[in-house]
Amino acid sequence: MPESINFENSAITLGRLAWIRPDLVAPHMEHFMKPWCLALAMVRDDLEKEDAFRGLCAVVKVNPSGGVSSLVFICKAIASWHEIRSEDVNSEVSQVLNGYKQMLGNSWAECWSALDPPVKERLARYQV
């Protein structure tokens, strides 16, 4: 089995665990958020990716400061979506992005400037 598929499966499994028990996963997210987001960005748009993003959003809500150092990677993972069909996942993603924008205040511009133009274009749909 190709290594990328293993990473994708692991990312989806971690997302499902995070969705069910964000209280267990959130305290440790600074240790795995970057590779998790890199793997999620490679997953095709489907129900499994939706499940994983439910988990991502759940842990960020429990421990937003744990994701700040990986915020650029969170943004890239979100931008990897072509279309989020689930209204609730779309809403959760929007809440995460806008929550970080509010939490970071003036520092949001620094994070935003670190993103590539195509990522910014895809994130624009969330009014950030």
GROMACS .gro file of N, CA and C in nm:
model
  384
    1MET      N    1   0.085  -0.118   0.000
    1MET     CA    2   0.000   0.000   0.000
    1MET      C    3   0.090   0.124   0.000
    2PRO      N    4   0.063   0.218  -0.089
    2PRO     CA    5   0.145   0.340  -0.093
    2PRO      C    6   0.141   0.416   0.040
    3GLU      N    7   0.254   0.476   0.072
    3GLU     CA    8   0.268   0.547   0.198
    3GLU      C    9   0.166   0.659   0.213
    4SER      N   10   0.134   0.729   0.104
    4SER     CA   11   0.038   0.840   0.113
    4SER      C   12  -0.100   0.792   0.157
    5ILE      N   13  -0.138   0.671   0.115
    5ILE     CA   14  -0.268   0.617   0.156
    5ILE      C   15  -0.268   0.589   0.305
    6ASN      N   16  -0.156   0.539   0.358
    6ASN     CA   17  -0.147   0.516   0.502
    6ASN      C   18  -0.163   0.646   0.579
    7PHE      N   19  -0.099   0.754   0.531
    7PHE     CA   20  -0.112   0.883   0.597
    7PHE      C   21  -0.256   0.933   0.590
    8GLU      N   22  -0.319   0.914   0.475
    8GLU     CA   23  -0.458   0.958   0.460
    8GLU      C   24  -0.549   0.879   0.553
    9ASN      N   25  -0.532   0.749   0.560
    9ASN     CA   26  -0.613   0.667   0.650
    9ASN      C   27  -0.591   0.706   0.795
   10SER      N   28  -0.467   0.732   0.830
   10SER     CA   29  -0.436   0.775   0.967
   10SER      C   30  -0.500   0.909   0.998
   11ALA      N   31  -0.495   1.001   0.901
   11ALA     CA   32  -0.554   1.134   0.920
   11ALA      C   33  -0.705   1.123   0.941
   12ILE      N   34  -0.770   1.036   0.865
   12ILE     CA   35  -0.915   1.018   0.878
   12ILE      C   36  -0.949   0.954   1.012
   13THR      N   37  -0.870   0.853   1.050
   13THR     CA   38  -0.893   0.785   1.178
   13THR      C   39  -0.875   0.882   1.294
   14LEU      N   40  -0.769   0.962   1.290
   14LEU     CA   41  -0.747   1.061   1.395
   14LEU      C   42  -0.862   1.161   1.400
   15GLY      N   43  -0.910   1.201   1.284
   15GLY     CA   44  -1.022   1.294   1.279
   15GLY      C   45  -1.148   1.237   1.341
   16ARG      N   46  -1.174   1.110   1.314
   16ARG     CA   47  -1.292   1.045   1.372
   16ARG      C   48  -1.279   1.034   1.524
   17LEU      N   49  -1.160   0.999   1.571
   17LEU     CA   50  -1.137   0.994   1.715
   17LEU      C   51  -1.155   1.132   1.777
   18ALA      N   52  -1.101   1.232   1.712
   18ALA     CA   53  -1.112   1.370   1.761
   18ALA      C   54  -1.257   1.418   1.762
   19TRP      N   55  -1.335   1.371   1.667
   19TRP     CA   56  -1.477   1.409   1.660
   19TRP      C   57  -1.553   1.349   1.778
   20ILE      N   58  -1.524   1.223   1.810
   20ILE     CA   59  -1.593   1.152   1.917
   20ILE      C   60  -1.542   1.194   2.055
   21ARG      N   61  -1.410   1.213   2.068
   21ARG     CA   62  -1.351   1.246   2.198
   21ARG      C   63  -1.251   1.361   2.186
   22PRO      N   64  -1.299   1.479   2.151
   22PRO     CA   65  -1.207   1.592   2.138
   22PRO      C   66  -1.134   1.624   2.268
   23ASP      N   67  -1.196   1.591   2.380
   23ASP     CA   68  -1.134   1.617   2.509
   23ASP      C   69  -1.006   1.537   2.529
   24LEU      N   70  -0.997   1.419   2.467
   24LEU     CA   71  -0.876   1.336   2.478
   24LEU      C   72  -0.768   1.378   2.379
   25VAL      N   73  -0.810   1.426   2.264
   25VAL     CA   74  -0.716   1.458   2.157
   25VAL      C   75  -0.663   1.601   2.168
   26ALA      N   76  -0.748   1.694   2.203
   26ALA     CA   77  -0.714   1.837   2.201
   26ALA      C   78  -0.592   1.875   2.284
   27PRO      N   79  -0.571   1.818   2.403
   27PRO     CA   80  -0.454   1.860   2.481
   27PRO      C   81  -0.319   1.829   2.415
   28HIS      N   82  -0.319   1.742   2.313
   28HIS     CA   83  -0.194   1.699   2.251
   28HIS      C   84  -0.178   1.749   2.107
   29MET      N   85  -0.271   1.831   2.062
   29MET     CA   86  -0.274   1.865   1.920
   29MET      C   87  -0.152   1.939   1.868
   30GLU      N   88  -0.082   2.013   1.953
   30GLU     CA   89   0.035   2.084   1.903
   30GLU      C   90   0.144   1.988   1.857
   31HIS      N   91   0.136   1.861   1.901
   31HIS     CA   92   0.236   1.761   1.863
   31HIS      C   93   0.210   1.697   1.727
   32PHE      N   94   0.088   1.708   1.676
   32PHE     CA   95   0.056   1.638   1.551
   32PHE      C   96  -0.022   1.721   1.450
   33MET      N   97  -0.056   1.844   1.484
   33MET     CA   98  -0.143   1.923   1.397
   33MET      C   99  -0.084   1.945   1.258
   34LYS      N  100   0.043   1.980   1.249
   34LYS     CA  101   0.104   2.006   1.118
   34LYS      C  102   0.099   1.882   1.028
   35PRO      N  103   0.151   1.765   1.070
   35PRO     CA  104   0.143   1.649   0.980
   35PRO      C  105   0.000   1.604   0.953
   36TRP      N  106  -0.089   1.622   1.051
   36TRP     CA  107  -0.229   1.585   1.031
   36TRP      C  108  -0.289   1.671   0.920
   37CYS      N  109  -0.267   1.801   0.927
   37CYS     CA  110  -0.321   1.891   0.824
   37CYS      C  111  -0.259   1.864   0.687
   38LEU      N  112  -0.130   1.834   0.683
   38LEU     CA  113  -0.066   1.801   0.556
   38LEU      C  114  -0.130   1.677   0.494
   39ALA      N  115  -0.159   1.577   0.577
   39ALA     CA  116  -0.224   1.455   0.528
   39ALA      C  117  -0.368   1.483   0.485
   40LEU      N  118  -0.441   1.562   0.564
   40LEU     CA  119  -0.580   1.594   0.530
   40LEU      C  120  -0.589   1.668   0.396
   41ALA      N  121  -0.490   1.749   0.368
   41ALA     CA  122  -0.490   1.824   0.243
   41ALA      C  123  -0.480   1.731   0.121
   42MET      N  124  -0.433   1.609   0.142
   42MET     CA  125  -0.417   1.513   0.033
   42MET      C  126  -0.540   1.424   0.014
   43VAL      N  127  -0.633   1.428   0.109
   43VAL     CA  128  -0.752   1.343   0.103
   43VAL      C  129  -0.852   1.402   0.005
   44ARG      N  130  -0.910   1.317  -0.078
   44ARG     CA  131  -1.011   1.365  -0.174
   44ARG      C  132  -1.139   1.404  -0.099
   45ASP      N  133  -1.214   1.494  -0.156
   45ASP     CA  134  -1.341   1.536  -0.098
   45ASP      C  135  -1.438   1.418  -0.093
   46ASP      N  136  -1.477   1.379   0.027
   46ASP     CA  137  -1.576   1.272   0.044
   46ASP      C  138  -1.624   1.272   0.189
   47LEU      N  139  -1.706   1.175   0.222
   47LEU     CA  140  -1.761   1.167   0.359
   47LEU      C  141  -1.652   1.143   0.462
   48GLU      N  142  -1.550   1.068   0.427
   48GLU     CA  143  -1.440   1.043   0.522
   48GLU      C  144  -1.368   1.173   0.555
   49LYS      N  145  -1.347   1.256   0.455
   49LYS     CA  146  -1.281   1.385   0.478
   49LYS      C  147  -1.371   1.473   0.565
   50GLU      N  148  -1.502   1.467   0.541
   50GLU     CA  149  -1.594   1.543   0.626
   50GLU      C  150  -1.582   1.500   0.771
   51ASP      N  151  -1.579   1.369   0.795
   51ASP     CA  152  -1.563   1.318   0.932
   51ASP      C  153  -1.434   1.370   0.995
   52ALA      N  154  -1.326   1.364   0.920
   52ALA     CA  155  -1.197   1.410   0.971
   52ALA      C  156  -1.201   1.559   1.007
   53PHE      N  157  -1.267   1.638   0.924
   53PHE     CA  158  -1.275   1.782   0.952
   53PHE      C  159  -1.370   1.813   1.068
   54ARG      N  160  -1.468   1.729   1.090
   54ARG     CA  161  -1.551   1.745   1.210
   54ARG      C  162  -1.461   1.732   1.333
   55GLY      N  163  -1.370   1.635   1.328
   55GLY     CA  164  -1.276   1.616   1.438
   55GLY      C  165  -1.179   1.731   1.452
   56LEU      N  166  -1.126   1.778   1.341
   56LEU     CA  167  -1.035   1.891   1.343
   56LEU      C  168  -1.102   2.012   1.409
   57CYS      N  169  -1.222   2.041   1.366
   57CYS     CA  170  -1.296   2.155   1.421
   57CYS      C  171  -1.326   2.135   1.569
   58ALA      N  172  -1.357   2.013   1.607
   58ALA     CA  173  -1.389   1.984   1.748
   58ALA      C  174  -1.268   2.008   1.838
   59VAL      N  175  -1.149   1.963   1.797
   59VAL     CA  176  -1.032   1.983   1.883
   59VAL      C  177  -0.991   2.129   1.888
   60VAL      N  178  -1.008   2.200   1.777
   60VAL     CA  179  -0.975   2.343   1.777
   60VAL      C  180  -1.068   2.418   1.872
   61LYS      N  181  -1.195   2.379   1.877
   61LYS     CA  182  -1.288   2.444   1.970
   61LYS      C  183  -1.249   2.418   2.115
   62VAL      N  184  -1.202   2.298   2.144
   62VAL     CA  185  -1.163   2.263   2.280
   62VAL      C  186  -1.031   2.331   2.319
   63ASN      N  187  -0.937   2.340   2.224
   63ASN     CA  188  -0.804   2.392   2.254
   63ASN      C  189  -0.753   2.479   2.138
   64PRO      N  190  -0.812   2.597   2.118
   64PRO     CA  191  -0.770   2.679   2.004
   64PRO      C  192  -0.622   2.718   2.010
   65SER      N  193  -0.569   2.741   2.127
   65SER     CA  194  -0.428   2.781   2.136
   65SER      C  195  -0.334   2.669   2.090
   66GLY      N  196  -0.379   2.544   2.098
   66GLY     CA  197  -0.298   2.431   2.053
   66GLY      C  198  -0.279   2.426   1.903
   67GLY      N  199  -0.360   2.499   1.829
   67GLY     CA  200  -0.348   2.499   1.684
   67GLY      C  201  -0.284   2.623   1.626
   68VAL      N  202  -0.257   2.722   1.709
   68VAL     CA  203  -0.205   2.850   1.657
   68VAL      C  204  -0.074   2.832   1.583
   69SER      N  205   0.017   2.752   1.635
   69SER     CA  206   0.147   2.737   1.570
   69SER      C  207   0.135   2.664   1.435
   70SER      N  208   0.024   2.596   1.412
   70SER     CA  209   0.002   2.525   1.286
   70SER      C  210  -0.109   2.589   1.203
   71LEU      N  211  -0.142   2.713   1.232
   71LEU     CA  212  -0.256   2.777   1.166
   71LEU      C  213  -0.240   2.783   1.014
   72VAL      N  214  -0.122   2.807   0.965
   72VAL     CA  215  -0.100   2.810   0.820
   72VAL      C  216  -0.136   2.674   0.760
   73PHE      N  217  -0.102   2.566   0.830
   73PHE     CA  218  -0.132   2.431   0.780
   73PHE      C  219  -0.281   2.399   0.792
   74ILE      N  220  -0.344   2.451   0.896
   74ILE     CA  221  -0.490   2.436   0.909
   74ILE      C  222  -0.557   2.505   0.790
   75CYS      N  223  -0.512   2.626   0.759
   75CYS     CA  224  -0.569   2.700   0.646
   75CYS      C  225  -0.547   2.627   0.515
   76LYS      N  226  -0.429   2.569   0.495
   76LYS     CA  227  -0.402   2.496   0.371
   76LYS      C  228  -0.490   2.371   0.362
   77ALA      N  229  -0.511   2.304   0.475
   77ALA     CA  230  -0.597   2.185   0.474
   77ALA      C  231  -0.741   2.225   0.438
   78ILE      N  232  -0.788   2.334   0.495
   78ILE     CA  233  -0.923   2.381   0.463
   78ILE      C  234  -0.932   2.420   0.316
   79ALA      N  235  -0.829   2.485   0.266
   79ALA     CA  236  -0.829   2.528   0.126
   79ALA      C  237  -0.821   2.410   0.030
   80SER      N  238  -0.786   2.292   0.079
   80SER     CA  239  -0.776   2.175  -0.008
   80SER      C  240  -0.913   2.126  -0.055
   81TRP      N  241  -1.018   2.171   0.012
   81TRP     CA  242  -1.154   2.132  -0.029
   81TRP      C  243  -1.190   2.199  -0.162
   82HIS      N  244  -1.247   2.121  -0.251
   82HIS     CA  245  -1.304   2.179  -0.373
   82HIS      C  246  -1.445   2.229  -0.340
   83GLU      N  247  -1.517   2.146  -0.264
   83GLU     CA  248  -1.652   2.184  -0.220
   83GLU      C  249  -1.688   2.102  -0.097
   84ILE      N  250  -1.725   2.169   0.010
   84ILE     CA  251  -1.774   2.098   0.129
   84ILE      C  252  -1.926   2.088   0.111
   85ARG      N  253  -1.974   1.967   0.091
   85ARG     CA  254  -2.117   1.949   0.065
   85ARG      C  255  -2.201   1.956   0.191
   86SER      N  256  -2.142   1.919   0.303
   86SER     CA  257  -2.215   1.919   0.430
   86SER      C  258  -2.223   2.062   0.484
   87GLU      N  259  -2.344   2.109   0.505
   87GLU     CA  260  -2.363   2.244   0.559
   87GLU      C  261  -2.302   2.258   0.699
   88ASP      N  262  -2.316   2.155   0.782
   88ASP     CA  263  -2.263   2.166   0.918
   88ASP      C  264  -2.110   2.169   0.919
   89VAL      N  265  -2.045   2.090   0.833
   89VAL     CA  266  -1.899   2.094   0.827
   89VAL      C  267  -1.854   2.229   0.772
   90ASN      N  268  -1.921   2.279   0.671
   90ASN     CA  269  -1.888   2.410   0.615
   90ASN      C  270  -1.900   2.519   0.723
   91SER      N  271  -2.005   2.512   0.802
   91SER     CA  272  -2.025   2.608   0.909
   91SER      C  273  -1.917   2.596   1.016
   92GLU      N  274  -1.882   2.472   1.051
   92GLU     CA  275  -1.777   2.450   1.152
   92GLU      C  276  -1.643   2.506   1.105
   93VAL      N  277  -1.608   2.482   0.980
   93VAL     CA  278  -1.483   2.532   0.923
   93VAL      C  279  -1.482   2.685   0.927
   94SER      N  280  -1.593   2.745   0.890
   94SER     CA  281  -1.605   2.890   0.892
   94SER      C  282  -1.586   2.944   1.034
   95GLN      N  283  -1.645   2.877   1.132
   95GLN     CA  284  -1.632   2.917   1.272
   95GLN      C  285  -1.487   2.908   1.318
   96VAL      N  286  -1.417   2.802   1.277
   96VAL     CA  287  -1.275   2.787   1.314
   96VAL      C  288  -1.194   2.902   1.257
   97LEU      N  289  -1.207   2.928   1.128
   97LEU     CA  290  -1.129   3.036   1.066
   97LEU      C  291  -1.160   3.172   1.127
   98ASN      N  292  -1.287   3.202   1.141
   98ASN     CA  293  -1.325   3.332   1.197
   98ASN      C  294  -1.292   3.342   1.345
   99GLY      N  295  -1.294   3.228   1.415
   99GLY     CA  296  -1.252   3.226   1.555
   99GLY      C  297  -1.105   3.260   1.570
  100TYR      N  298  -1.023   3.202   1.483
  100TYR     CA  299  -0.880   3.236   1.487
  100TYR      C  300  -0.856   3.382   1.449
  101LYS      N  301  -0.929   3.429   1.350
  101LYS     CA  302  -0.913   3.570   1.309
  101LYS      C  303  -0.944   3.662   1.427
  102GLN      N  304  -1.051   3.632   1.498
  102GLN     CA  305  -1.088   3.714   1.613
  102GLN      C  306  -0.987   3.699   1.727
  103MET      N  307  -0.946   3.575   1.753
  103MET     CA  308  -0.853   3.547   1.863
  103MET      C  309  -0.718   3.614   1.840
  104LEU      N  310  -0.670   3.614   1.715
  104LEU     CA  311  -0.537   3.667   1.685
  104LEU      C  312  -0.535   3.818   1.668
  105GLY      N  313  -0.649   3.877   1.639
  105GLY     CA  314  -0.655   4.023   1.623
  105GLY      C  315  -0.558   4.070   1.515
  106ASN      N  316  -0.469   4.160   1.552
  106ASN     CA  317  -0.374   4.217   1.456
  106ASN      C  318  -0.276   4.114   1.401
  107SER      N  319  -0.253   4.005   1.474
  107SER     CA  320  -0.160   3.902   1.428
  107SER      C  321  -0.218   3.818   1.314
  108TRP      N  322  -0.350   3.828   1.291
  108TRP     CA  323  -0.411   3.753   1.182
  108TRP      C  324  -0.347   3.793   1.048
  109ALA      N  325  -0.318   3.919   1.031
  109ALA     CA  326  -0.259   3.967   0.905
  109ALA      C  327  -0.126   3.898   0.878
  110GLU      N  328  -0.050   3.870   0.980
  110GLU     CA  329   0.079   3.802   0.965
  110GLU      C  330   0.058   3.658   0.914
  111CYS      N  331  -0.039   3.590   0.972
  111CYS     CA  332  -0.072   3.454   0.927
  111CYS      C  333  -0.122   3.459   0.783
  112TRP      N  334  -0.211   3.551   0.755
  112TRP     CA  335  -0.271   3.562   0.622
  112TRP      C  336  -0.164   3.587   0.517
  113SER      N  337  -0.065   3.670   0.549
  113SER     CA  338   0.040   3.703   0.453
  113SER      C  339   0.130   3.583   0.424
  114ALA      N  340   0.131   3.483   0.512
  114ALA     CA  341   0.213   3.364   0.492
  114ALA      C  342   0.148   3.264   0.396
  115LEU      N  343   0.023   3.289   0.358
  115LEU     CA  344  -0.049   3.196   0.271
  115LEU      C  345  -0.028   3.230   0.124
  116ASP      N  346  -0.023   3.128   0.041
  116ASP     CA  347  -0.012   3.147  -0.104
  116ASP      C  348  -0.143   3.204  -0.158
  117PRO      N  349  -0.137   3.281  -0.268
  117PRO     CA  350  -0.259   3.339  -0.325
  117PRO      C  351  -0.372   3.238  -0.353
  118PRO      N  352  -0.343   3.117  -0.407
  118PRO     CA  353  -0.455   3.024  -0.430
  118PRO      C  354  -0.525   2.982  -0.299
  119VAL      N  355  -0.449   2.972  -0.191
  119VAL     CA  356  -0.507   2.937  -0.061
  119VAL      C  357  -0.596   3.050  -0.014
  120LYS      N  358  -0.549   3.173  -0.026
  120LYS     CA  359  -0.629   3.289   0.012
  120LYS      C  360  -0.759   3.296  -0.068
  121GLU      N  361  -0.749   3.267  -0.198
  121GLU     CA  362  -0.868   3.271  -0.283
  121GLU      C  363  -0.973   3.170  -0.236
  122ARG      N  364  -0.927   3.049  -0.202
  122ARG     CA  365  -1.021   2.945  -0.156
  122ARG      C  366  -1.080   2.978  -0.019
  123LEU      N  367  -1.002   3.043   0.064
  123LEU     CA  368  -1.051   3.078   0.199
  123LEU      C  369  -1.142   3.200   0.197
  124ALA      N  370  -1.139   3.276   0.089
  124ALA     CA  371  -1.222   3.397   0.080
  124ALA      C  372  -1.370   3.366   0.095
  125ARG      N  373  -1.411   3.244   0.060
  125ARG     CA  374  -1.552   3.207   0.071
  125ARG      C  375  -1.600   3.208   0.216
  126TYR      N  376  -1.507   3.212   0.312
  126TYR     CA  377  -1.542   3.215   0.455
  126TYR      C  378  -1.537   3.355   0.513
  127GLN      N  379  -1.521   3.455   0.428
  127GLN     CA  380  -1.517   3.596   0.470
  127GLN      C  381  -1.413   3.623   0.578
  128VAL      N  382  -1.294   3.569   0.559
  128VAL     CA  383  -1.184   3.595   0.655
  128VAL      C  384  -1.085   3.691   0.596
   0.00000   0.00000   0.00000
